mmCIF file of N, CA and C in Angstrom:
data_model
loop_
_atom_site.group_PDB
_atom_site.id
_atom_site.type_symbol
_atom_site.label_atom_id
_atom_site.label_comp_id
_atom_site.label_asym_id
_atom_site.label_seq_id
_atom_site.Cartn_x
_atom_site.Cartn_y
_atom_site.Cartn_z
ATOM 1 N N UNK C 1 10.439 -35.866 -10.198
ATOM 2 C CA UNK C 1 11.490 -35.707 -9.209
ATOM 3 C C UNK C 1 12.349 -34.506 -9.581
ATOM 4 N N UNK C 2 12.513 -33.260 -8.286
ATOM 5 C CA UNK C 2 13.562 -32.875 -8.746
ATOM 6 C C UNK C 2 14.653 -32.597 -8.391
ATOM 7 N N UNK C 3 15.358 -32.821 -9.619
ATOM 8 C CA UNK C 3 17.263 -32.816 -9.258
ATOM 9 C C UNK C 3 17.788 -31.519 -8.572
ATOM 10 N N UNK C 4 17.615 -30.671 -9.144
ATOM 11 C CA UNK C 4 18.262 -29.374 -8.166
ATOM 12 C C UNK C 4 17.243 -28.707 -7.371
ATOM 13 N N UNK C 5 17.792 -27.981 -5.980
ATOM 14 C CA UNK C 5 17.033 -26.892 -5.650
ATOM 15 C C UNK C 5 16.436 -26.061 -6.407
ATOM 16 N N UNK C 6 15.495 -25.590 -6.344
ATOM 17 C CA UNK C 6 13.989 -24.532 -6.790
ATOM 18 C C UNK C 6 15.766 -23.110 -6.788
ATOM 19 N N UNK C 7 16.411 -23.066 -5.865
ATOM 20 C CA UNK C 7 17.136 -21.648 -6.164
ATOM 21 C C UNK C 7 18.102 -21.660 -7.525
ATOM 22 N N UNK C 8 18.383 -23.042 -7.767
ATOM 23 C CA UNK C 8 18.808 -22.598 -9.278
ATOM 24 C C UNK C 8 18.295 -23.410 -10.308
ATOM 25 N N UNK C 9 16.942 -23.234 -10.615
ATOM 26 C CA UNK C 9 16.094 -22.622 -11.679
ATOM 27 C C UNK C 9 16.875 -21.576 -12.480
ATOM 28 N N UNK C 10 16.656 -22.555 -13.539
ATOM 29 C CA UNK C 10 16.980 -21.179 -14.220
ATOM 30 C C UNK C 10 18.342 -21.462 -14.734
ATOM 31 N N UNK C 11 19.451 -21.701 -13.931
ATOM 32 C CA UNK C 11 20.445 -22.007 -14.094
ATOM 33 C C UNK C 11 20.778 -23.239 -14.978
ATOM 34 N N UNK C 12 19.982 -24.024 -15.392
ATOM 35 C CA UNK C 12 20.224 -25.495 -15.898
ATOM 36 C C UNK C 12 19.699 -25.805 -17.300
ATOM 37 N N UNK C 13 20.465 -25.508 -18.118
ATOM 38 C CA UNK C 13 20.071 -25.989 -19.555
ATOM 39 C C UNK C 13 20.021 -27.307 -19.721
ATOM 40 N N UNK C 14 18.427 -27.452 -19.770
ATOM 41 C CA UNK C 14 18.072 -29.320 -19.936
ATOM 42 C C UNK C 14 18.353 -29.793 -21.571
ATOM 43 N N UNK C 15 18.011 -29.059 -22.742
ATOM 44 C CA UNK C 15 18.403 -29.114 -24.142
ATOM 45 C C UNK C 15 20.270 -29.405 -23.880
ATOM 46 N N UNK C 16 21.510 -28.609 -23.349
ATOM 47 C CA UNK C 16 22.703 -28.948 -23.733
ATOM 48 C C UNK C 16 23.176 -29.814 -22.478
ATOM 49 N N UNK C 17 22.266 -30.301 -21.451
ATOM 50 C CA UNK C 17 22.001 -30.852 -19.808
ATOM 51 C C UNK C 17 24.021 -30.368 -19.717
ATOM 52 N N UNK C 18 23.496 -28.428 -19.615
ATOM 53 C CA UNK C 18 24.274 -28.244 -18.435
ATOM 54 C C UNK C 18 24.140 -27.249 -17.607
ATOM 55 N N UNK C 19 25.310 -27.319 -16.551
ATOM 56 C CA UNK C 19 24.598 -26.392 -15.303
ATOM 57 C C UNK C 19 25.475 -24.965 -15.159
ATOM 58 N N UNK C 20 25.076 -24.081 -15.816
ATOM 59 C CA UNK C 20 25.346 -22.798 -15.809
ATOM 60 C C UNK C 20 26.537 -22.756 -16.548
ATOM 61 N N UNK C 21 26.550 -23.372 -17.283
ATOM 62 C CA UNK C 21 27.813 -23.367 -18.560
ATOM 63 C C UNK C 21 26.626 -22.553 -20.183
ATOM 64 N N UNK C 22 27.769 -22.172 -21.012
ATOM 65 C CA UNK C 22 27.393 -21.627 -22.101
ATOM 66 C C UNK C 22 28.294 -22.042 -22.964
ATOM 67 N N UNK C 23 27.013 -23.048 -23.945
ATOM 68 C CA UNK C 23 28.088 -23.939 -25.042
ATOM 69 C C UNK C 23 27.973 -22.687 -26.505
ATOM 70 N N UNK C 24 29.013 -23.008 -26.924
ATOM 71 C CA UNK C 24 28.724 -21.913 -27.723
ATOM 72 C C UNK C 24 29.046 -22.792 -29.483
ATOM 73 N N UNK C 25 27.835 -22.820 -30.009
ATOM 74 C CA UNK C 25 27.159 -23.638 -31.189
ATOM 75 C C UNK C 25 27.781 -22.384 -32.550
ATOM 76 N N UNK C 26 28.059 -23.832 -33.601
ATOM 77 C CA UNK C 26 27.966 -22.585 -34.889
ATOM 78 C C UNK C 26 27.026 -22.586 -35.788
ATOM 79 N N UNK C 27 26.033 -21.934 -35.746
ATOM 80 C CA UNK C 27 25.579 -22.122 -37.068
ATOM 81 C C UNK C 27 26.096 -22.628 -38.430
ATOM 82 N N UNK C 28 25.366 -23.610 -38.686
ATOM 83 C CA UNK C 28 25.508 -24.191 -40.087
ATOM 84 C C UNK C 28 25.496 -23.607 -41.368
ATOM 85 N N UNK C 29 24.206 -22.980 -41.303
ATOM 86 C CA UNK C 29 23.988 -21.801 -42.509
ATOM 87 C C UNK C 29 25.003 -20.239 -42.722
ATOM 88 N N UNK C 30 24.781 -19.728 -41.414
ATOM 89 C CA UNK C 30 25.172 -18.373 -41.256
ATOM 90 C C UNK C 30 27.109 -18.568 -41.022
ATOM 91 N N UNK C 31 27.580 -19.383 -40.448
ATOM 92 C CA UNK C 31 28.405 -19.527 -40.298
ATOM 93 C C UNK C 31 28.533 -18.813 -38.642
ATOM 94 N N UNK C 32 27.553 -18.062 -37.892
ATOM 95 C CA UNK C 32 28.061 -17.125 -36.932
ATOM 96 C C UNK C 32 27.717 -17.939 -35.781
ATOM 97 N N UNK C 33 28.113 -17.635 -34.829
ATOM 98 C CA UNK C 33 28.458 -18.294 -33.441
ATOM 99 C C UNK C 33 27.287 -17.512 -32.503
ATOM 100 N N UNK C 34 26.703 -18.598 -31.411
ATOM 101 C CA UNK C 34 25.529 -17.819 -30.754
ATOM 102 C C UNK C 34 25.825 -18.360 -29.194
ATOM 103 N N UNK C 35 25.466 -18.108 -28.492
ATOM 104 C CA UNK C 35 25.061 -18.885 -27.277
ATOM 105 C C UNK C 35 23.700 -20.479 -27.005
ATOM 106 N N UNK C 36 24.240 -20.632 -26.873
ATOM 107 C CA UNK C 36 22.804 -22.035 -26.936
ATOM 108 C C UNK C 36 21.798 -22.166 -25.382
ATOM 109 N N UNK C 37 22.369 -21.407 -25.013
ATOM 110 C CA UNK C 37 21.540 -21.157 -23.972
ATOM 111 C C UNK C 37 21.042 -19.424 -23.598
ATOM 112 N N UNK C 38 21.169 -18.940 -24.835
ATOM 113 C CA UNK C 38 20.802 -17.487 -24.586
ATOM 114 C C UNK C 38 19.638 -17.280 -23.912
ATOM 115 N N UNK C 39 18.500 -17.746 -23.726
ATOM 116 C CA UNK C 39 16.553 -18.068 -23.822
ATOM 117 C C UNK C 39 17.064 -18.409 -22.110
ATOM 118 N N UNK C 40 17.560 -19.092 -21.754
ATOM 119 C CA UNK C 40 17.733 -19.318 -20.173
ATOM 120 C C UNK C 40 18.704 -18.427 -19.294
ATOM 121 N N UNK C 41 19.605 -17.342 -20.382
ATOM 122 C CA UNK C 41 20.098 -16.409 -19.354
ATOM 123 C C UNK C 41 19.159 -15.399 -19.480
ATOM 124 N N UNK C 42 18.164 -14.912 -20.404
ATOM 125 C CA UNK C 42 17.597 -13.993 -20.647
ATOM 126 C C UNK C 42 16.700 -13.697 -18.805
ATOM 127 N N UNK C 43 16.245 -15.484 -18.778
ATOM 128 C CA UNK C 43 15.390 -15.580 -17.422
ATOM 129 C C UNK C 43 16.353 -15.472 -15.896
ATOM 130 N N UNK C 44 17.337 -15.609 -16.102
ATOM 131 C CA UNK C 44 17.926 -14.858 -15.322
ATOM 132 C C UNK C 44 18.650 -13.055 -15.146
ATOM 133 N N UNK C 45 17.549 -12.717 -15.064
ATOM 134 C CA UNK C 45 17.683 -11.085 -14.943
ATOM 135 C C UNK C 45 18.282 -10.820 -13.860
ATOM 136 N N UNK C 46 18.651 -9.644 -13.924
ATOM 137 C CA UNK C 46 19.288 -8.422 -12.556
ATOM 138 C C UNK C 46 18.259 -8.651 -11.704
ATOM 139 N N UNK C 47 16.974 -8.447 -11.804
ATOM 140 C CA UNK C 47 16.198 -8.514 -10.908
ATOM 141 C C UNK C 47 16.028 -9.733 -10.055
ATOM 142 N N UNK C 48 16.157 -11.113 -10.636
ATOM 143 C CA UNK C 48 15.978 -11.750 -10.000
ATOM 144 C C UNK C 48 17.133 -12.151 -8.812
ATOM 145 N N UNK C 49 18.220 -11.227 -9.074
ATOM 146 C CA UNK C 49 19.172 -11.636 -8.438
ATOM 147 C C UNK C 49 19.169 -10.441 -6.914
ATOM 148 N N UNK C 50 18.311 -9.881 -7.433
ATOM 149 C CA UNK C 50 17.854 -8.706 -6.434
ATOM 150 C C UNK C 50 17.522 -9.526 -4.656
ATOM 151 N N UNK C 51 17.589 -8.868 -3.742
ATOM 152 C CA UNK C 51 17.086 -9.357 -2.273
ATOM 153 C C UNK C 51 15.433 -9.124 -2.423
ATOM 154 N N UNK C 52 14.476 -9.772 -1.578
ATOM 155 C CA UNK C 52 13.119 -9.962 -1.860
ATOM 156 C C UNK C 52 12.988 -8.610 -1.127
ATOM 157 N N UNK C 53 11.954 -7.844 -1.796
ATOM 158 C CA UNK C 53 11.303 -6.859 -0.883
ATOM 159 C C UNK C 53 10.734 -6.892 0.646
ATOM 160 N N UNK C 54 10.386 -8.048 1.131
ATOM 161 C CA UNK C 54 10.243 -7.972 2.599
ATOM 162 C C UNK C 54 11.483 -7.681 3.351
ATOM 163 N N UNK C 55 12.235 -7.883 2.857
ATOM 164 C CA UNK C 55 14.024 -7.585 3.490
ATOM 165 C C UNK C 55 14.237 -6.362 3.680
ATOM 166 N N UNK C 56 13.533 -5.243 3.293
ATOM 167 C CA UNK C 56 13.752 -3.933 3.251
ATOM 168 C C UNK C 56 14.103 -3.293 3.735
ATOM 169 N N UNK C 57 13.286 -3.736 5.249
ATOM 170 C CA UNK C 57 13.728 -2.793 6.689
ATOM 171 C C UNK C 57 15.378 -3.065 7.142
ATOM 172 N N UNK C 58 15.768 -4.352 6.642
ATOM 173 C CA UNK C 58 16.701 -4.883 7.665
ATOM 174 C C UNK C 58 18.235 -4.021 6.548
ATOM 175 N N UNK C 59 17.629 -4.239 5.167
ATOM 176 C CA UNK C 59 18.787 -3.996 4.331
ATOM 177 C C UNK C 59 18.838 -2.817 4.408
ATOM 178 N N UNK C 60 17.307 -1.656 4.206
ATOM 179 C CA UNK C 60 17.921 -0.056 4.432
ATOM 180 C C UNK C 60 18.739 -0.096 5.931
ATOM 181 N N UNK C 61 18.530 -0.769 6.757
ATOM 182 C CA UNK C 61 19.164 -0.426 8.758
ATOM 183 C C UNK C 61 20.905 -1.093 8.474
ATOM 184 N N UNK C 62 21.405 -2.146 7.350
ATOM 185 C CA UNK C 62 22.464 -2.358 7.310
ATOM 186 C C UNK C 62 23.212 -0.807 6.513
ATOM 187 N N UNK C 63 22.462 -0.362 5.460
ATOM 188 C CA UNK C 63 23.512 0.548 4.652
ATOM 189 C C UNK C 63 23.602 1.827 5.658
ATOM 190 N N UNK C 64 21.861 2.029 5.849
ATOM 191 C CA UNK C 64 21.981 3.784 6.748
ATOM 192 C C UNK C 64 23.379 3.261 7.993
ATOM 193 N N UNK C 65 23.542 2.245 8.697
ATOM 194 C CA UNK C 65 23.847 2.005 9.712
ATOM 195 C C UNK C 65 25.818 1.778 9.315
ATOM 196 N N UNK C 66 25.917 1.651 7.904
ATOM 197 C CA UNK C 66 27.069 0.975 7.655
ATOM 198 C C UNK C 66 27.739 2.531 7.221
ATOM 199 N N UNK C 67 27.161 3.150 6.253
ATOM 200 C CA UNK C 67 27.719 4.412 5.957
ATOM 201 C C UNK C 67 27.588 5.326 7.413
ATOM 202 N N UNK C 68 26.644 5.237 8.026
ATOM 203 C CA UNK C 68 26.832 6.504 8.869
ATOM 204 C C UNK C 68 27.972 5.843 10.339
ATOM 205 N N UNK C 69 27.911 4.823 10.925
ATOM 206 C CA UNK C 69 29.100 4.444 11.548
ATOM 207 C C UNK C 69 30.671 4.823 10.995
ATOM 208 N N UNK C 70 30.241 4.464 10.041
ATOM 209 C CA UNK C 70 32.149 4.856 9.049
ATOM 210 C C UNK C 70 32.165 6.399 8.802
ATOM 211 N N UNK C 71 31.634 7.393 8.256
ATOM 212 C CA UNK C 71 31.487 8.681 8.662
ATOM 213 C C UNK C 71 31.639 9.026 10.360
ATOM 214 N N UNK C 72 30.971 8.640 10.979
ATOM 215 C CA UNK C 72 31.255 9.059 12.688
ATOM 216 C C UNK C 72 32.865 8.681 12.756
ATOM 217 N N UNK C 73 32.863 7.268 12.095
ATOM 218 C CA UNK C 73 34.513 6.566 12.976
ATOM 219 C C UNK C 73 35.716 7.828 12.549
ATOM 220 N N UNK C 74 35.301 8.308 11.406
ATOM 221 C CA UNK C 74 36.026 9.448 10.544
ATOM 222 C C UNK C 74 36.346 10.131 11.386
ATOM 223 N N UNK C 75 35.208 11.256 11.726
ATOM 224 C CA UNK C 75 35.447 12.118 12.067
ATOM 225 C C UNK C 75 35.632 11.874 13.787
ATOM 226 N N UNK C 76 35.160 11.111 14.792
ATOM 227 C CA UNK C 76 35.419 10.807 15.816
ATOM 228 C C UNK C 76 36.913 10.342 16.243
ATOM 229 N N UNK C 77 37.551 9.564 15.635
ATOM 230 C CA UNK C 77 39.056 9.408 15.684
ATOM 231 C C UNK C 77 40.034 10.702 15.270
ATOM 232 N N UNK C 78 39.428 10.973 14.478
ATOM 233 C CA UNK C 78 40.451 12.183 13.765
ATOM 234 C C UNK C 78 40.376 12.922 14.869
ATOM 235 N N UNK C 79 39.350 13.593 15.104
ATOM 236 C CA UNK C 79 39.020 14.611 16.642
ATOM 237 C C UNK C 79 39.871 13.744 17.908
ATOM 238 N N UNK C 80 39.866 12.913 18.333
ATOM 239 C CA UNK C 80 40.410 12.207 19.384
ATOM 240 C C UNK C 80 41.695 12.299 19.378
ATOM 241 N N UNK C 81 42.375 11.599 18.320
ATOM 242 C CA UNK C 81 43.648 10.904 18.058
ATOM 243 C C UNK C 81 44.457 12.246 16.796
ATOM 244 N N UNK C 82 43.796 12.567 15.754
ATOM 245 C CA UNK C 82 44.552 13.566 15.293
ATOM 246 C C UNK C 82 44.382 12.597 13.829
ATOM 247 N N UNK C 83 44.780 13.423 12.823
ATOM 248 C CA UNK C 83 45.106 12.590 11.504
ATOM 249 C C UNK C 83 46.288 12.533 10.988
ATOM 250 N N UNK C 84 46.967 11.274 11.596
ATOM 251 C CA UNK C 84 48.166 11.177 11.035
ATOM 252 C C UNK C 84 48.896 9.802 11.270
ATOM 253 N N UNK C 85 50.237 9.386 10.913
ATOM 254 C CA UNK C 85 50.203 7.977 10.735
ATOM 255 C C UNK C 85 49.332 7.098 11.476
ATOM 256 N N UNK C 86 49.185 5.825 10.858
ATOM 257 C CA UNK C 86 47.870 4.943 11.375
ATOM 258 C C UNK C 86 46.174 5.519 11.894
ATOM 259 N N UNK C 87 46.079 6.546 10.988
ATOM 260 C CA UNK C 87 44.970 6.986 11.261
ATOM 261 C C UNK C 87 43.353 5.926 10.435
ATOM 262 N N UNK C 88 44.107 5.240 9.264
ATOM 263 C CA UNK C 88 42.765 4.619 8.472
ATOM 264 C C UNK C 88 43.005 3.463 9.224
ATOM 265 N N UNK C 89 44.059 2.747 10.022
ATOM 266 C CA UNK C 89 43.892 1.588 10.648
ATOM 267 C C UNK C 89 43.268 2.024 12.158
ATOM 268 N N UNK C 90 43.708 3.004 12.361
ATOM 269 C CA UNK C 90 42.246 3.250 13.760
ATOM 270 C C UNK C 90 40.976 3.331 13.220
ATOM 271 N N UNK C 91 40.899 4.328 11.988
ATOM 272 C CA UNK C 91 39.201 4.006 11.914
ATOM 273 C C UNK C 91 38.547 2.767 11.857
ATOM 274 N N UNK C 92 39.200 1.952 11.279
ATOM 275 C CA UNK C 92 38.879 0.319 10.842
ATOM 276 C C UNK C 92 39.024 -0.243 11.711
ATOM 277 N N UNK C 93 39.430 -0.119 13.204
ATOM 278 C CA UNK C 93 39.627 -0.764 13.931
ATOM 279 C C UNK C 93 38.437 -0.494 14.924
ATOM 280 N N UNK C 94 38.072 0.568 14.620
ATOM 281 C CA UNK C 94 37.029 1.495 15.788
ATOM 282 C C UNK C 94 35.397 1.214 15.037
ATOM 283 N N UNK C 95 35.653 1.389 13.588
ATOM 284 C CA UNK C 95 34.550 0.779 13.290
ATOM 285 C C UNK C 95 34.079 -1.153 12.930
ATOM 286 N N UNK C 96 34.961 -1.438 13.687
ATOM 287 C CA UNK C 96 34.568 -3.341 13.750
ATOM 288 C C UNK C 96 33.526 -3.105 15.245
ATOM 289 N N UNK C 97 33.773 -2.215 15.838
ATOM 290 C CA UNK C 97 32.686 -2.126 17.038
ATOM 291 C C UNK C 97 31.696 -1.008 16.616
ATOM 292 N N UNK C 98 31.713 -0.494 15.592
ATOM 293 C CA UNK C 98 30.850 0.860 15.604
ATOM 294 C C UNK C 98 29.823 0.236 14.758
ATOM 295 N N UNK C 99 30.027 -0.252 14.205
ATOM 296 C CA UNK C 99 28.826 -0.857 12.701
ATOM 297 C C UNK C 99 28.208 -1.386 13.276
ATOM 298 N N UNK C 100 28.222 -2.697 14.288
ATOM 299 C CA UNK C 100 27.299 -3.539 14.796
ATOM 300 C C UNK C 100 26.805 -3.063 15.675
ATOM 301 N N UNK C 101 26.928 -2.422 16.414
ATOM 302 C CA UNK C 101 26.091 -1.107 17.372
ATOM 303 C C UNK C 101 25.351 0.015 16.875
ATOM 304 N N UNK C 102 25.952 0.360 15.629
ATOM 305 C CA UNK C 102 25.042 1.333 15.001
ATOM 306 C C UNK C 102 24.061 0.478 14.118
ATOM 307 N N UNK C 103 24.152 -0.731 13.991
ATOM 308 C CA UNK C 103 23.053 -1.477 12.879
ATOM 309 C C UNK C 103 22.372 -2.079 13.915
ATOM 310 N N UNK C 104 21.975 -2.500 15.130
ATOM 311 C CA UNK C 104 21.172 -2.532 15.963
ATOM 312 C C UNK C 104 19.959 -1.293 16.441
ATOM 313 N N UNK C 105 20.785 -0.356 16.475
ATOM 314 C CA UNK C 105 19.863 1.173 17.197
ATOM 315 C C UNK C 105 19.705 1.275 15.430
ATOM 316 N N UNK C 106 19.705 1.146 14.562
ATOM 317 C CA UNK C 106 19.180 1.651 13.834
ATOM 318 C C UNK C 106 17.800 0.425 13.156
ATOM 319 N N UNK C 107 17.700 -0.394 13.883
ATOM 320 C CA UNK C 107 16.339 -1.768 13.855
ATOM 321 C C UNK C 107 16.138 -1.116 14.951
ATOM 322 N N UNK C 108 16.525 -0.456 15.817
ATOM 323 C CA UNK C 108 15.695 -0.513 17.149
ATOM 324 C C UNK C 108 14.574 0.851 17.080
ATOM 325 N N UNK C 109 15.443 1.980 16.405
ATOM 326 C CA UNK C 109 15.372 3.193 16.016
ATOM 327 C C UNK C 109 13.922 3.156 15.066
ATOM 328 N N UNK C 110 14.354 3.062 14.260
ATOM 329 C CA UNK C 110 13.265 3.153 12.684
ATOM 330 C C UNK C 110 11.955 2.967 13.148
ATOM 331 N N UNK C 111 11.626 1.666 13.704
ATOM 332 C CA UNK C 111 10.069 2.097 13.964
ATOM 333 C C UNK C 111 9.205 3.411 14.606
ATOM 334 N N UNK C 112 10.382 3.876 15.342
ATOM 335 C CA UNK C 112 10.286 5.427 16.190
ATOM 336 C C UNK C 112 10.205 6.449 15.210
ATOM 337 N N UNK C 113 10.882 6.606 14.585
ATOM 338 C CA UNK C 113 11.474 7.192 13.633
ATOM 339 C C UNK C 113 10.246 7.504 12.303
ATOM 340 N N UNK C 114 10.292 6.366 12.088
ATOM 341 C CA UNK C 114 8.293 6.372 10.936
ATOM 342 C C UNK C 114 7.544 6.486 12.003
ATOM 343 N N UNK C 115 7.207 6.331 13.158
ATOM 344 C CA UNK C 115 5.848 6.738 14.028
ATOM 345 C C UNK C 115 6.030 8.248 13.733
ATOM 346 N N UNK C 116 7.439 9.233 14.318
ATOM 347 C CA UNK C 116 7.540 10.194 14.617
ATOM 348 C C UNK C 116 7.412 11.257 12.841
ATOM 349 N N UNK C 117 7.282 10.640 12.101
ATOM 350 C CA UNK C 117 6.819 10.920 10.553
ATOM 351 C C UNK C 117 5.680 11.018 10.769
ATOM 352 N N UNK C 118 5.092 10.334 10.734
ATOM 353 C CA UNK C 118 3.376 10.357 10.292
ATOM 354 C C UNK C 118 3.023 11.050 11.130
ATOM 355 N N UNK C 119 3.600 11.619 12.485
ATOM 356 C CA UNK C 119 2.734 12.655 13.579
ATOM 357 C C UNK C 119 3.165 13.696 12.802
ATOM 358 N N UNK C 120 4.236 13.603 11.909
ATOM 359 C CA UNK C 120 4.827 15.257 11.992
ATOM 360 C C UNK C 120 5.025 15.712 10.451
ATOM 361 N N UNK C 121 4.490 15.031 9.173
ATOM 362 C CA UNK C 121 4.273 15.371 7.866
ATOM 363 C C UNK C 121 3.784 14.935 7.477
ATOM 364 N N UNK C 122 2.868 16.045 6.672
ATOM 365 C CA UNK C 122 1.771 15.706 5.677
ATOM 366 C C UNK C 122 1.853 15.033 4.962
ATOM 367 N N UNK C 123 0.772 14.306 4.319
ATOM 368 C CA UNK C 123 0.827 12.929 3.485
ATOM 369 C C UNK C 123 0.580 14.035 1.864
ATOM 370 N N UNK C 124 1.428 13.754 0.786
ATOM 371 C CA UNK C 124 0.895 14.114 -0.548
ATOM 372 C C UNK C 124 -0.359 14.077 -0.587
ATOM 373 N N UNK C 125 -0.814 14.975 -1.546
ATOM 374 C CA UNK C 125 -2.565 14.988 -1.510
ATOM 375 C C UNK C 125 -2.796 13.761 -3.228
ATOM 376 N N UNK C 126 -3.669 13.013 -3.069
ATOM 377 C CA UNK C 126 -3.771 11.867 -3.952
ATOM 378 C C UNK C 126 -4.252 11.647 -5.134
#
């Protein structure tokens, strides 16, 4: 039977039965202090904390889509409105509608976008 979700694996020292705590033991001999669960954070790496690679498309279309909306809101307000008091609360205000419109056309975009690649540059030679 098991007690926790499969997502935190990993997280659960069954030797000190605890859950993402770090008891910290003294050696008897050495006198020096260790972690007692060092061997179970080791298995929790950076990587695993990583998003799965099938996510790829959606996570590059959030950042391209998140940085380049906030650059436009920049320079599009400033040009409009001018730069000067309440100018970072217009951008922030202009980009709560600009991000989610630009992170759509940019899922809608991309597949166009790699078609219009492969018609139009050479592949490295192998």
């Amino acid at each position: 039977m098991q007690i926790f979700p499969r997502a935190f694996e990993g997280l659960y020292n069954s030797n000190a039965r605890t859950f993402g705590l770090h008891y910290i033991t003294q050696s008897v001999i050495t006198g020096e202090s260790k972690l007692a669960s060092e061997e179970n954070n080791s298995a929790i790496s950076a990587a695993s904390r990583k998003i799965p690679a099938r996510y790829t498309t959606i996570v590059f279309s959030f950042y391209m889509a998140s940085l380049m909306a906030l650059f436009m809101c920049f320079v599009i307000v400033g040009i409009n409105t001018g730069i000067h008091d309440g100018y970072f609360g217009r951008v922030f205000h202009t980009y709560q509608f600009a991000m989610p419109v630009a992170f759509v056309c940019v899922l809608i975009v991309r597949p166009i976008v790699m078609k219009l690649m492969t018609l139009t540059v050479e592949r490295p030679p192998m």
